[in-house]
Amino acid sequence: MIIELLNQKLETVLKKLKYENHNFKIIPSNREDLCDYQFDGCFSLAKLLHQSPIEIGEKIVQAFYELPDFNDLFEKVELVKPGFINFVISESLINQFLQRMDTMAFLGIERPKKVSTFVLDYGGPNIAKPLHVGHMRTAIVGEAIKRIIQYMGHKTIADVHLGDYGLQIGQVIYGIKQDGISLERVDLAYLEKTYPRISALCKENEEIKQQCSEITRKLQEGDFEYQKLWKKICELSLADIKRLYRYLDVSFDVWYGESDSYQYIHKVEDILNQKHLLEESEGAKIVKVNQEEDKKDLPPFLFQSSNQTYLYGTTDLATIYQREKDNHPDFILYVVDNRQALHFKQVFRVAKKADITHSQLEFLGYGTVNGMDGKPYKTRKGDAPKLDSLFQQVKEIFKNKKESNQTMSEEDQDKIVNAILKFADLQNSREKDYIFDISKFSEVVGKTGPYILYTYLRINKIIKENTYKKILTGHIYNNYDRNLRIKLIALSTSLQQAFEYRMPHYVADYIYELCVAMNTFYQNNHIHTLEDENQKNMWLSLLELSNKVLKEMLNLLMIDVPTSM
Ligand code: ARG
């Protein structure tokens, strides 16, 4: 990675000056018109050493110039007031990294010294309940994180973790019994009507709610008849869930659900007992998870409620046990709604206290998708929109933008719908809420999916229309040329950030900035009127590499390019 190379040089310089290294780093420039990389550490060093930032900066710059390979690395290193150091890197360094990107697998991203195994828990759809916009977010954020981790050279196991044993199942079974409907006649349409109907009833009627819980409990205990109904419900619901994930190009290695963890609950209970962690409290079994350093009291973890049922936390704990046993992962990542942060904090504490896993457990919370009013996105009727109707809605808006959109193939339209939704979502830091403004998301200008697709198609056309020899490196002709090259070799930094923080928006930001650099390059450098053959070859080769990088990065965000737009 270029940034690592620069930081190695910084380390040499600081060591030579006998400045203690406080993990100061060279970072990508935020003033691309002035330099490629910058160092802001002079201010902290100044405080530590009781000298002025300028004094220190001068020494550092001087030491850089004294490096034996200075000329291979830099065009110039410059101190600017009040104490920043700006780095402009050399043409040969740019070209060296560009060459690497072009010829090596994974665009030259180094393979890890040690390959880690990551279990990813995302999607989390609930059987018999329709998927809504929040489920889309976990699915695409989770899938993007998975692809980024794979791209960095690690092993992943994606687990959908179905909500398949909750109260909603008892509610649907209650409905089936009440309606006196036979198993053969239960279909998806029936399920979609029944869950909301009985769920509403439960809110009004405590007795019905009790009955539904009772059915759920018996199901969990293995009641033969309920198990048969449950299997049918799962089958119908899963077929629909899989169809929606296929549409989004989201896939899983395992399709386990909460129900699959039940076989491990007793084992986990034994462990908790052995370690004297389980306590009785008003008929329930709990684990205290408070720690001294907590600022706020953490409520105890509920292992079993007073009416003998196991809860959401119990299944999550048993699932950790299951994953440890099956996969022995180094990391387990949960891409789940921010509002479940406390739940996972409790689960993780118990898992660590009981020592049922050696893996690092990470809660990767995501924010809410809001409507224009800033409140959770709802349909006009006031409920969370189902994914199908959301896809349809986006498609209609896109088709109405211009006439030619309407004659496009269905396949291309679906690719564009995907690009609109995914780029809109994944450009936000996953932790943040965002406003779902379909009209803005479907514009061809701005930071949108269509803008990105349009850039790719335009550049692709130029490459296809011209014949040229692949010559990527040589003398850099102008600043548009240079800026595009600099953007290309910055890829590794963005990918590393996306991986380290489990934040796909670093990739989305990179994609957007790359597209801007590509468009600026293309608009200002008139390739079709060029006389110089070498220049033409170089520029077309550069565009070819840019489009290759763009396509690979879009693939990390599950965005596929249509044939035309
Ligand atoms: N089914 C849950 C829900 O809809 C999400 C599951 C998240 N994953 C987990 N291991 N708890 O809220």
Coordinates of C-alpha atoms and ligand atoms in Angstrom, one line a residue:
M1 CA 0.0 0.0 0.0
I2 CA 1.3 3.4 -0.9
I3 CA 0.3 5.0 2.4
E4 CA 2.2 2.3 4.3
L5 CA 5.3 2.9 2.3
L6 CA 5.1 6.6 3.0
N7 CA 4.6 5.9 6.7
Q8 CA 7.6 3.7 6.8
K9 CA 9.6 6.6 5.5
L10 CA 8.1 8.8 8.1
E11 CA 9.1 6.4 10.8
T12 CA 12.7 6.4 9.5
V13 CA 12.7 10.2 9.5
L14 CA 11.3 10.5 13.1
K15 CA 13.7 7.9 14.4
K16 CA 16.6 9.7 12.8
L17 CA 15.5 12.9 14.5
K18 CA 15.0 11.0 17.8
Y19 CA 11.4 12.0 18.0
E20 CA 9.5 9.5 19.9
N21 CA 6.9 7.8 17.7
H22 CA 3.4 8.5 19.1
N23 CA 1.8 6.7 16.2
F24 CA 1.9 9.8 14.0
K25 CA 0.7 9.1 10.5
I26 CA 0.8 10.6 7.0
I27 CA -2.7 10.7 5.6
P28 CA -4.3 11.3 2.2
S29 CA -4.6 15.0 1.5
N30 CA -7.8 16.9 2.0
R31 CA -6.5 19.6 -0.4
E32 CA -5.9 17.7 -3.5
D33 CA -5.0 20.9 -5.4
L34 CA -2.0 21.4 -3.1
C35 CA -0.6 17.9 -2.5
D36 CA -1.3 14.2 -2.5
Y37 CA -0.6 13.4 1.1
Q38 CA -0.1 15.4 4.3
F39 CA 1.3 15.2 7.8
D40 CA -0.3 17.1 10.6
G41 CA 1.7 15.7 13.5
C42 CA 4.0 18.8 13.9
F43 CA 1.5 20.4 16.2
S44 CA 1.4 17.5 18.7
L45 CA 5.2 17.1 18.5
A46 CA 5.6 20.8 19.2
K47 CA 3.6 20.5 22.4
L48 CA 5.6 17.4 23.5
L49 CA 8.9 19.0 22.8
H50 CA 8.2 22.6 23.7
Q51 CA 9.2 23.8 20.3
S52 CA 7.3 25.6 17.6
P53 CA 5.6 23.5 14.9
I54 CA 7.5 25.3 12.2
E55 CA 10.8 24.5 13.8
I56 CA 9.9 20.8 14.0
G57 CA 8.4 20.8 10.5
E58 CA 11.6 22.2 9.1
K59 CA 13.7 19.5 10.6
I60 CA 11.3 16.8 9.3
V61 CA 11.2 18.2 5.8
Q62 CA 15.0 18.4 5.8
A63 CA 15.3 14.8 6.9
F64 CA 13.0 13.7 4.1
Y65 CA 15.2 15.4 1.6
E66 CA 18.1 13.5 3.0
L67 CA 16.6 10.1 2.4
P68 CA 18.7 8.3 -0.2
D69 CA 15.6 7.4 -2.3
F70 CA 14.0 10.8 -2.0
N71 CA 13.9 11.4 -5.7
D72 CA 12.3 8.1 -6.5
L73 CA 9.6 8.8 -4.1
F74 CA 8.8 12.5 -4.1
E75 CA 8.5 15.4 -6.4
K76 CA 8.5 17.7 -3.4
V77 CA 7.9 17.8 0.4
E78 CA 6.9 21.2 1.7
L79 CA 6.3 22.9 5.0
V80 CA 3.4 25.3 5.0
K81 CA 2.2 27.6 7.8
P82 CA 1.3 27.1 10.6
G83 CA 3.0 23.7 10.5
F84 CA 1.6 21.3 7.9
I85 CA 3.8 19.2 5.7
N86 CA 2.6 18.6 2.2
F87 CA 3.8 15.7 0.1
V88 CA 3.7 15.6 -3.7
I89 CA 4.8 12.1 -4.8
S90 CA 6.9 11.4 -7.9
E91 CA 5.7 10.2 -11.3
S92 CA 7.7 7.0 -11.0
L93 CA 6.1 6.1 -7.7
I94 CA 2.6 6.8 -9.1
N95 CA 3.4 4.6 -12.1
Q96 CA 4.9 1.9 -10.1
F97 CA 1.7 1.5 -8.0
L98 CA -0.5 1.8 -11.0
Q99 CA 1.3 -1.0 -12.8
R100 CA 0.9 -3.2 -9.7
M101 CA -2.8 -2.5 -9.7
D102 CA -3.1 -3.3 -13.3
T103 CA -1.2 -6.6 -13.3
M104 CA -1.8 -8.1 -9.9
A105 CA -4.8 -10.0 -8.7
F106 CA -7.2 -8.0 -6.4
L107 CA -5.9 -4.8 -7.9
G108 CA -2.7 -5.2 -6.1
I109 CA -4.2 -5.3 -2.6
E110 CA -1.8 -7.3 -0.5
R111 CA -3.0 -10.7 0.9
P112 CA -3.2 -10.9 4.7
K113 CA -0.3 -12.5 6.6
K114 CA -2.9 -14.5 8.5
V115 CA -6.3 -15.4 7.1
S116 CA -9.1 -14.9 9.6
T117 CA -12.5 -16.6 9.6
F118 CA -15.5 -14.3 10.0
V119 CA -19.0 -15.4 10.7
L120 CA -21.4 -12.7 9.5
D121 CA -25.0 -12.5 10.9
Y122 CA -27.2 -10.3 8.8
G123 CA -30.5 -10.3 7.0
G124 CA -32.4 -11.7 10.0
P125 CA -35.7 -11.9 8.3
N126 CA -38.7 -13.2 10.3
I127 CA -40.7 -16.1 9.0
A128 CA -44.3 -15.2 8.3
K129 CA -43.7 -11.5 8.5
P130 CA -43.2 -9.4 5.4
L131 CA -39.7 -7.9 4.8
H132 CA -39.6 -4.2 4.9
V133 CA -37.1 -1.5 4.3
G134 CA -35.0 -2.1 7.4
H135 CA -34.5 -5.7 6.3
M136 CA -33.1 -4.4 3.1
R137 CA -30.6 -2.3 5.0
T138 CA -29.2 -5.2 7.0
A139 CA -29.1 -7.4 3.9
I140 CA -27.2 -5.0 1.7
V141 CA -24.9 -3.6 4.4
G142 CA -24.1 -7.1 5.6
E143 CA -23.5 -8.5 2.1
A144 CA -21.2 -5.5 1.3
I145 CA -19.2 -6.0 4.4
K146 CA -18.9 -9.7 3.6
R147 CA -17.6 -9.0 0.1
I148 CA -15.1 -6.4 1.4
I149 CA -13.8 -8.9 3.9
Q150 CA -13.4 -11.5 1.2
Y151 CA -11.7 -9.0 -1.1
M152 CA -9.2 -8.4 1.6
G153 CA -8.4 -12.1 1.6
H154 CA -10.3 -13.5 4.6
K155 CA -12.7 -16.3 4.9
T156 CA -16.4 -15.6 5.5
I157 CA -19.4 -17.6 6.5
A158 CA -22.7 -15.7 6.0
D159 CA -25.6 -16.8 8.2
V160 CA -29.0 -15.4 7.7
H161 CA -30.2 -16.2 11.2
L162 CA -33.9 -16.5 10.6
G163 CA -36.4 -15.4 13.2
D164 CA -38.3 -18.6 12.9
Y165 CA -39.4 -19.5 16.4
G166 CA -40.9 -16.4 17.7
L167 CA -44.4 -15.3 18.8
Q168 CA -45.4 -14.5 15.2
I169 CA -45.4 -18.3 14.5
G170 CA -47.8 -18.9 17.4
Q171 CA -50.0 -16.1 16.1
V172 CA -50.2 -17.5 12.6
I173 CA -50.9 -21.0 13.9
Y174 CA -53.6 -19.6 16.1
G175 CA -55.1 -18.0 13.0
I176 CA -55.0 -21.2 11.0
K177 CA -56.8 -23.0 13.9
Q178 CA -59.4 -20.3 14.3
D179 CA -60.1 -20.2 10.6
G180 CA -60.3 -24.0 10.5
I181 CA -58.2 -24.0 7.3
S182 CA -56.5 -27.2 6.2
L183 CA -52.7 -27.3 5.8
E184 CA -52.9 -27.7 2.0
R185 CA -54.8 -24.4 1.7
V186 CA -52.3 -22.3 3.6
D187 CA -50.4 -20.2 1.1
L188 CA -48.3 -17.1 1.1
A189 CA -51.2 -14.8 0.5
Y190 CA -52.9 -16.3 3.5
L191 CA -49.8 -15.9 5.6
E192 CA -49.4 -12.3 4.6
K193 CA -52.9 -11.5 5.7
T194 CA -53.0 -13.6 8.9
Y195 CA -49.9 -12.4 10.7
P196 CA -51.0 -8.7 10.8
R197 CA -54.6 -9.6 11.6
I198 CA -53.7 -11.8 14.6
S199 CA -50.9 -9.5 15.8
A200 CA -53.4 -6.7 15.9
L201 CA -55.9 -8.9 17.8
C202 CA -53.2 -9.7 20.4
K203 CA -52.7 -6.0 21.1
E204 CA -56.3 -5.7 22.0
N205 CA -56.9 -9.0 23.7
E206 CA -54.7 -10.3 26.4
E207 CA -56.3 -13.7 26.4
I208 CA -55.6 -14.3 22.7
K209 CA -52.1 -13.1 23.3
Q210 CA -51.7 -15.7 26.1
Q211 CA -53.0 -18.4 23.7
C212 CA -50.5 -17.5 21.0
S213 CA -47.6 -17.6 23.5
E214 CA -48.8 -20.9 24.7
I215 CA -48.8 -22.3 21.1
T216 CA -45.3 -20.9 20.6
R217 CA -44.1 -22.6 23.8
K218 CA -45.6 -25.9 22.8
L219 CA -44.1 -25.6 19.3
Q220 CA -40.7 -25.0 20.9
E221 CA -41.1 -28.1 23.0
G222 CA -41.6 -30.1 19.9
D223 CA -45.5 -30.5 19.7
F224 CA -46.0 -32.7 16.6
E225 CA -49.0 -30.9 15.1
Y226 CA -47.5 -27.5 15.5
Q227 CA -44.2 -28.6 14.2
K228 CA -45.9 -29.8 11.0
L229 CA -47.7 -26.4 10.6
W230 CA -44.5 -24.6 11.3
K231 CA -42.6 -26.4 8.7
K232 CA -45.1 -25.5 6.1
I233 CA -45.1 -21.9 7.2
C234 CA -41.3 -21.8 7.0
E235 CA -41.3 -23.4 3.5
L236 CA -43.7 -20.8 2.1
S237 CA -42.1 -17.8 3.7
L238 CA -38.6 -18.9 2.9
A239 CA -39.3 -19.2 -0.8
D240 CA -40.5 -15.6 -0.8
I241 CA -37.5 -14.4 1.3
K242 CA -35.1 -16.1 -1.0
R243 CA -36.7 -14.5 -4.0
L244 CA -36.2 -11.1 -2.5
Y245 CA -32.6 -11.7 -1.7
R246 CA -32.0 -13.0 -5.2
Y247 CA -33.4 -9.7 -6.5
L248 CA -30.9 -7.9 -4.3
D249 CA -28.0 -10.3 -5.1
V250 CA -27.6 -11.1 -1.5
S251 CA -26.6 -14.7 -0.6
F252 CA -25.9 -16.8 2.4
D253 CA -23.8 -19.8 3.1
V254 CA -26.0 -21.1 5.8
W255 CA -29.7 -20.7 6.5
Y256 CA -29.9 -21.4 10.2
G257 CA -32.5 -19.9 12.3
E258 CA -33.2 -19.3 16.0
S259 CA -34.8 -22.8 16.1
D260 CA -31.5 -24.5 15.2
S261 CA -30.0 -23.1 18.4
Y262 CA -32.5 -24.9 20.7
Q263 CA -30.5 -28.1 20.7
Y264 CA -27.6 -26.2 22.4
I265 CA -29.5 -24.4 25.0
H266 CA -29.1 -27.2 27.6
K267 CA -25.4 -27.4 27.0
V268 CA -25.1 -23.6 27.5
E269 CA -27.2 -23.9 30.6
D270 CA -24.8 -26.5 32.0
I271 CA -21.9 -24.2 31.3
L272 CA -23.6 -21.3 33.0
N273 CA -24.4 -23.5 36.0
Q274 CA -20.9 -24.8 36.3
K275 CA -19.6 -21.3 36.4
H276 CA -22.2 -20.3 38.9
L277 CA -23.5 -17.5 36.6
L278 CA -27.1 -18.4 36.5
E279 CA -29.3 -16.9 39.3
E280 CA -33.0 -17.3 40.2
S281 CA -35.0 -14.1 40.2
E282 CA -38.8 -14.1 40.7
G283 CA -39.0 -17.5 39.0
A284 CA -36.9 -16.5 36.1
K285 CA -33.3 -17.5 35.4
I286 CA -30.9 -14.5 34.9
V287 CA -27.3 -13.7 34.5
K288 CA -26.0 -10.5 36.0
V289 CA -23.9 -8.6 33.5
N290 CA -23.1 -5.4 35.3
Q291 CA -19.5 -4.4 35.5
E292 CA -17.9 -1.9 37.8
E293 CA -16.8 0.5 35.1
D294 CA -20.3 0.8 33.6
K295 CA -21.6 4.3 33.7
K296 CA -25.2 3.2 33.4
D297 CA -26.6 0.1 35.1
L298 CA -26.9 -2.8 32.6
P299 CA -30.0 -4.8 33.3
P300 CA -29.5 -8.6 33.8
F301 CA -29.6 -11.0 30.9
L302 CA -32.8 -13.0 30.9
F303 CA -32.0 -16.7 30.2
Q304 CA -35.4 -18.1 30.9
S305 CA -38.6 -16.3 31.8
S306 CA -40.8 -17.3 34.8
N307 CA -43.2 -19.2 32.5
Q308 CA -40.3 -21.4 31.3
T309 CA -39.8 -19.9 27.9
Y310 CA -36.5 -19.2 26.4
L311 CA -36.0 -15.8 24.9
Y312 CA -34.3 -13.9 22.0
G313 CA -31.1 -13.6 24.1
T314 CA -31.1 -17.3 24.9
T315 CA -31.1 -18.2 21.2
D316 CA -28.4 -15.7 20.5
L317 CA -26.2 -17.1 23.2
A318 CA -26.8 -20.7 22.1
T319 CA -26.1 -19.6 18.5
I320 CA -22.7 -18.3 19.6
Y321 CA -22.0 -21.7 21.1
Q322 CA -23.1 -23.4 17.8
R323 CA -20.9 -21.1 15.7
E324 CA -17.9 -21.7 17.9
K325 CA -18.4 -25.5 17.6
D326 CA -19.1 -25.5 13.8
N327 CA -16.7 -22.8 12.5
H328 CA -14.3 -21.8 15.3
P329 CA -14.4 -18.3 13.9
D330 CA -12.0 -15.5 14.8
F331 CA -14.8 -12.9 14.5
I332 CA -18.6 -12.9 14.7
L333 CA -20.1 -9.8 13.2
Y334 CA -23.7 -8.8 13.7
V335 CA -25.3 -6.4 11.3
V336 CA -28.4 -5.4 13.2
D337 CA -30.5 -2.4 13.9
N338 CA -28.9 0.1 16.3
R339 CA -32.0 -0.3 18.6
Q340 CA -30.7 -3.8 19.5
A341 CA -27.4 -2.5 20.8
L342 CA -28.2 -3.2 24.5
H343 CA -29.4 -6.7 23.7
F344 CA -26.1 -7.6 22.1
K345 CA -24.1 -5.9 24.9
Q346 CA -25.8 -8.3 27.3
V347 CA -25.4 -11.4 25.1
F348 CA -21.7 -10.6 24.5
R349 CA -21.0 -10.1 28.2
V350 CA -22.6 -13.5 29.1
A351 CA -20.7 -15.2 26.2
K352 CA -17.4 -13.9 27.5
K353 CA -18.1 -14.5 31.2
A354 CA -19.1 -18.1 30.4
D355 CA -16.2 -18.4 28.0
I356 CA -18.2 -20.1 25.3
T357 CA -16.3 -18.5 22.5
H358 CA -12.8 -17.3 21.7
S359 CA -14.0 -15.1 18.9
Q360 CA -14.2 -11.4 18.8
L361 CA -17.9 -10.4 19.0
E362 CA -18.8 -7.2 17.2
F363 CA -22.1 -5.5 17.0
L364 CA -22.3 -3.5 13.8
G365 CA -25.4 -1.4 14.3
Y366 CA -27.2 0.4 11.5
G367 CA -29.5 3.4 11.5
T368 CA -33.1 3.8 10.5
V369 CA -34.3 4.6 7.1
N370 CA -36.5 7.6 7.4
G371 CA -39.2 9.3 5.3
M372 CA -39.0 12.9 4.3
D373 CA -40.5 13.9 7.7
G374 CA -37.5 12.4 9.4
K375 CA -39.5 9.6 11.0
P376 CA -39.2 5.9 10.1
Y377 CA -40.2 5.5 6.5
K378 CA -43.8 4.5 6.2
T379 CA -46.3 4.1 3.4
R380 CA -49.2 6.5 3.0
K381 CA -51.3 4.0 4.9
G382 CA -48.9 4.3 7.8
D383 CA -47.2 0.9 7.8
A384 CA -43.6 0.0 6.9
P385 CA -43.5 -0.5 3.1
K386 CA -43.0 -4.1 1.9
L387 CA -39.8 -4.6 -0.2
D388 CA -41.7 -5.7 -3.3
S389 CA -43.7 -2.5 -3.5
L390 CA -40.6 -0.5 -2.7
F391 CA -38.8 -2.0 -5.7
Q392 CA -41.8 -1.3 -7.9
Q393 CA -42.1 2.3 -6.7
V394 CA -38.4 3.0 -7.6
K395 CA -38.9 1.4 -10.9
E396 CA -41.8 3.6 -11.8
I397 CA -40.0 6.7 -10.8
F398 CA -37.1 5.8 -12.9
K399 CA -39.2 4.9 -15.9
N400 CA -41.1 8.2 -15.7
K401 CA -37.8 10.2 -15.8
K402 CA -37.6 9.9 -19.6
E403 CA -39.2 8.0 -22.4
S404 CA -36.3 5.8 -23.4
N405 CA -36.3 4.4 -19.8
Q406 CA -39.6 2.7 -20.6
T407 CA -38.4 0.7 -23.5
M408 CA -35.4 -0.7 -21.6
S409 CA -35.3 -4.4 -21.0
E410 CA -36.7 -5.6 -17.7
E411 CA -33.3 -6.9 -16.7
D412 CA -31.6 -3.6 -17.2
Q413 CA -34.4 -1.8 -15.3
D414 CA -33.9 -4.1 -12.4
K415 CA -30.2 -3.5 -12.4
I416 CA -30.8 0.2 -12.2
V417 CA -33.4 -0.1 -9.4
N418 CA -30.7 -2.0 -7.5
A419 CA -28.1 0.6 -8.2
I420 CA -30.4 3.4 -7.1
L421 CA -31.3 1.7 -3.8
K422 CA -27.9 0.3 -2.9
F423 CA -25.9 3.4 -3.8
A424 CA -28.3 5.6 -1.8
D425 CA -28.1 3.3 1.2
L426 CA -24.4 2.3 1.2
Q427 CA -23.0 5.8 0.8
N428 CA -24.2 6.6 4.3
S429 CA -22.2 5.6 7.3
R430 CA -24.1 2.5 8.4
E431 CA -24.5 3.8 11.9
K432 CA -26.5 6.9 10.7
D433 CA -30.1 7.3 9.9
Y434 CA -30.8 8.6 6.4
I435 CA -33.8 10.1 4.6
F436 CA -35.2 8.0 1.9
D437 CA -35.7 10.4 -1.0
I438 CA -36.3 8.2 -4.1
S439 CA -36.6 11.1 -6.5
K440 CA -33.1 12.4 -5.5
F441 CA -31.6 9.0 -5.5
S442 CA -32.7 8.4 -9.1
E443 CA -31.2 11.6 -10.5
V444 CA -28.4 11.2 -13.1
V445 CA -26.4 14.0 -11.5
G446 CA -25.0 14.0 -8.0
K447 CA -23.9 11.2 -5.7
T448 CA -26.3 8.7 -7.1
G449 CA -26.4 5.2 -8.6
P450 CA -27.4 6.4 -12.0
Y451 CA -24.5 8.9 -12.1
I452 CA -22.1 6.1 -11.4
L453 CA -23.6 3.7 -14.0
Y454 CA -23.7 6.5 -16.5
T455 CA -20.0 7.1 -16.0
Y456 CA -19.1 3.5 -16.5
L457 CA -21.1 3.2 -19.7
R458 CA -19.7 6.3 -21.2
I459 CA -16.1 5.4 -20.6
N460 CA -16.8 1.8 -21.7
K461 CA -18.1 3.2 -25.0
I462 CA -14.9 5.2 -25.6
I463 CA -12.7 2.3 -24.9
K464 CA -14.7 0.1 -27.2
E465 CA -14.8 2.7 -30.0
N466 CA -11.1 3.2 -30.2
T467 CA -8.2 0.9 -31.0
Y468 CA -5.1 1.4 -28.9
K469 CA -2.1 -0.3 -27.5
K470 CA -2.0 -1.0 -23.7
I471 CA 0.6 1.4 -22.4
L472 CA -0.4 2.5 -18.9
T473 CA 2.7 4.3 -17.6
G474 CA 5.1 6.9 -18.8
H475 CA 5.3 10.6 -18.7
I476 CA 2.1 12.0 -17.1
Y477 CA 0.7 14.6 -19.4
N478 CA -1.3 17.0 -17.3
N479 CA -3.1 17.5 -13.9
Y480 CA -6.3 15.7 -15.0
D481 CA -4.2 12.8 -15.9
R482 CA -2.3 12.9 -12.7
N483 CA -5.3 13.3 -10.5
L484 CA -7.0 10.3 -12.0
R485 CA -3.9 8.2 -11.4
I486 CA -3.6 9.5 -7.8
K487 CA -7.2 8.5 -7.2
L488 CA -6.7 5.1 -8.6
I489 CA -3.7 4.3 -6.4
A490 CA -5.6 5.6 -3.3
L491 CA -8.0 2.6 -3.6
S492 CA -6.1 0.5 -1.0
T493 CA -6.6 3.2 1.6
S494 CA -10.3 3.3 1.2
L495 CA -10.6 -0.5 1.1
Q496 CA -8.5 -0.8 4.2
Q497 CA -10.8 1.7 6.1
A498 CA -13.9 0.0 4.9
F499 CA -12.5 -3.3 6.1
E500 CA -11.2 -2.1 9.4
Y501 CA -14.3 -0.2 10.5
R502 CA -16.7 -2.5 8.7
M503 CA -18.1 0.5 6.9
P504 CA -19.0 0.1 3.2
H505 CA -19.5 3.8 2.7
Y506 CA -15.7 4.2 2.4
V507 CA -16.0 2.1 -0.8
A508 CA -19.1 4.1 -2.0
D509 CA -17.3 7.4 -1.4
Y510 CA -14.3 6.0 -3.3
I511 CA -16.5 5.0 -6.2
Y512 CA -18.0 8.4 -6.4
E513 CA -14.7 10.3 -6.2
L514 CA -13.2 8.0 -8.8
C515 CA -16.2 8.7 -11.1
V516 CA -15.7 12.5 -10.6
A517 CA -12.0 12.1 -11.5
M518 CA -12.8 10.0 -14.6
N519 CA -15.4 12.5 -15.8
T520 CA -13.2 15.5 -15.2
F521 CA -10.4 13.7 -17.0
Y522 CA -12.5 12.8 -20.0
Q523 CA -14.2 16.2 -20.3
N524 CA -11.0 18.2 -20.3
N525 CA -8.8 15.8 -22.3
H526 CA -10.2 15.5 -25.8
I527 CA -9.0 12.0 -26.7
H528 CA -10.6 11.8 -30.1
T529 CA -8.6 14.7 -31.5
L530 CA -5.2 13.6 -30.1
E531 CA -2.4 13.4 -32.6
D532 CA 0.2 11.9 -30.4
E533 CA -0.1 8.1 -30.5
N534 CA 1.7 7.4 -27.2
Q535 CA -0.6 9.9 -25.4
K536 CA -3.7 8.3 -26.9
N537 CA -2.5 4.8 -25.9
M538 CA -1.8 6.0 -22.4
W539 CA -5.0 7.8 -21.9
L540 CA -7.2 5.0 -23.2
S541 CA -5.2 2.5 -21.1
L542 CA -5.8 4.7 -18.1
L543 CA -9.5 4.8 -18.7
E544 CA -9.6 1.0 -19.2
L545 CA -8.0 0.5 -15.8
S546 CA -10.3 3.1 -14.2
N547 CA -13.4 1.2 -15.5
K548 CA -12.0 -2.1 -14.3
V549 CA -11.5 -0.7 -10.8
L550 CA -14.9 0.9 -10.9
K551 CA -16.6 -2.4 -11.9
E552 CA -14.8 -4.4 -9.2
M553 CA -15.7 -1.9 -6.5
L554 CA -19.3 -1.8 -7.7
N555 CA -19.3 -5.6 -7.3
L556 CA -18.5 -5.2 -3.7
L557 CA -21.7 -3.1 -3.3
M558 CA -23.7 -5.7 -5.4
I559 CA -24.2 -3.1 -8.2
D560 CA -24.3 -4.5 -11.7
V561 CA -24.0 -2.4 -14.8
P562 CA -26.9 -2.5 -17.4
T563 CA -26.2 -2.8 -21.1
S564 CA -27.2 0.8 -21.8
M565 CA -28.9 3.7 -20.2
Ligands
ARG1 N1 -34.9 -11.3 13.5 C1 -34.4 -10.2 14.2 C2 -35.3 -8.9 14.0 O1 -36.0 -8.8 13.0 C3 -33.0 -9.8 13.7 C4 -32.0 -10.9 14.0 C5 -30.6 -10.3 14.2 N2 -29.6 -11.3 14.5 C6 -29.5 -11.9 15.7 N3 -28.5 -12.8 15.8 N4 -30.2 -11.6 16.7 O2 -35.2 -8.0 14.8

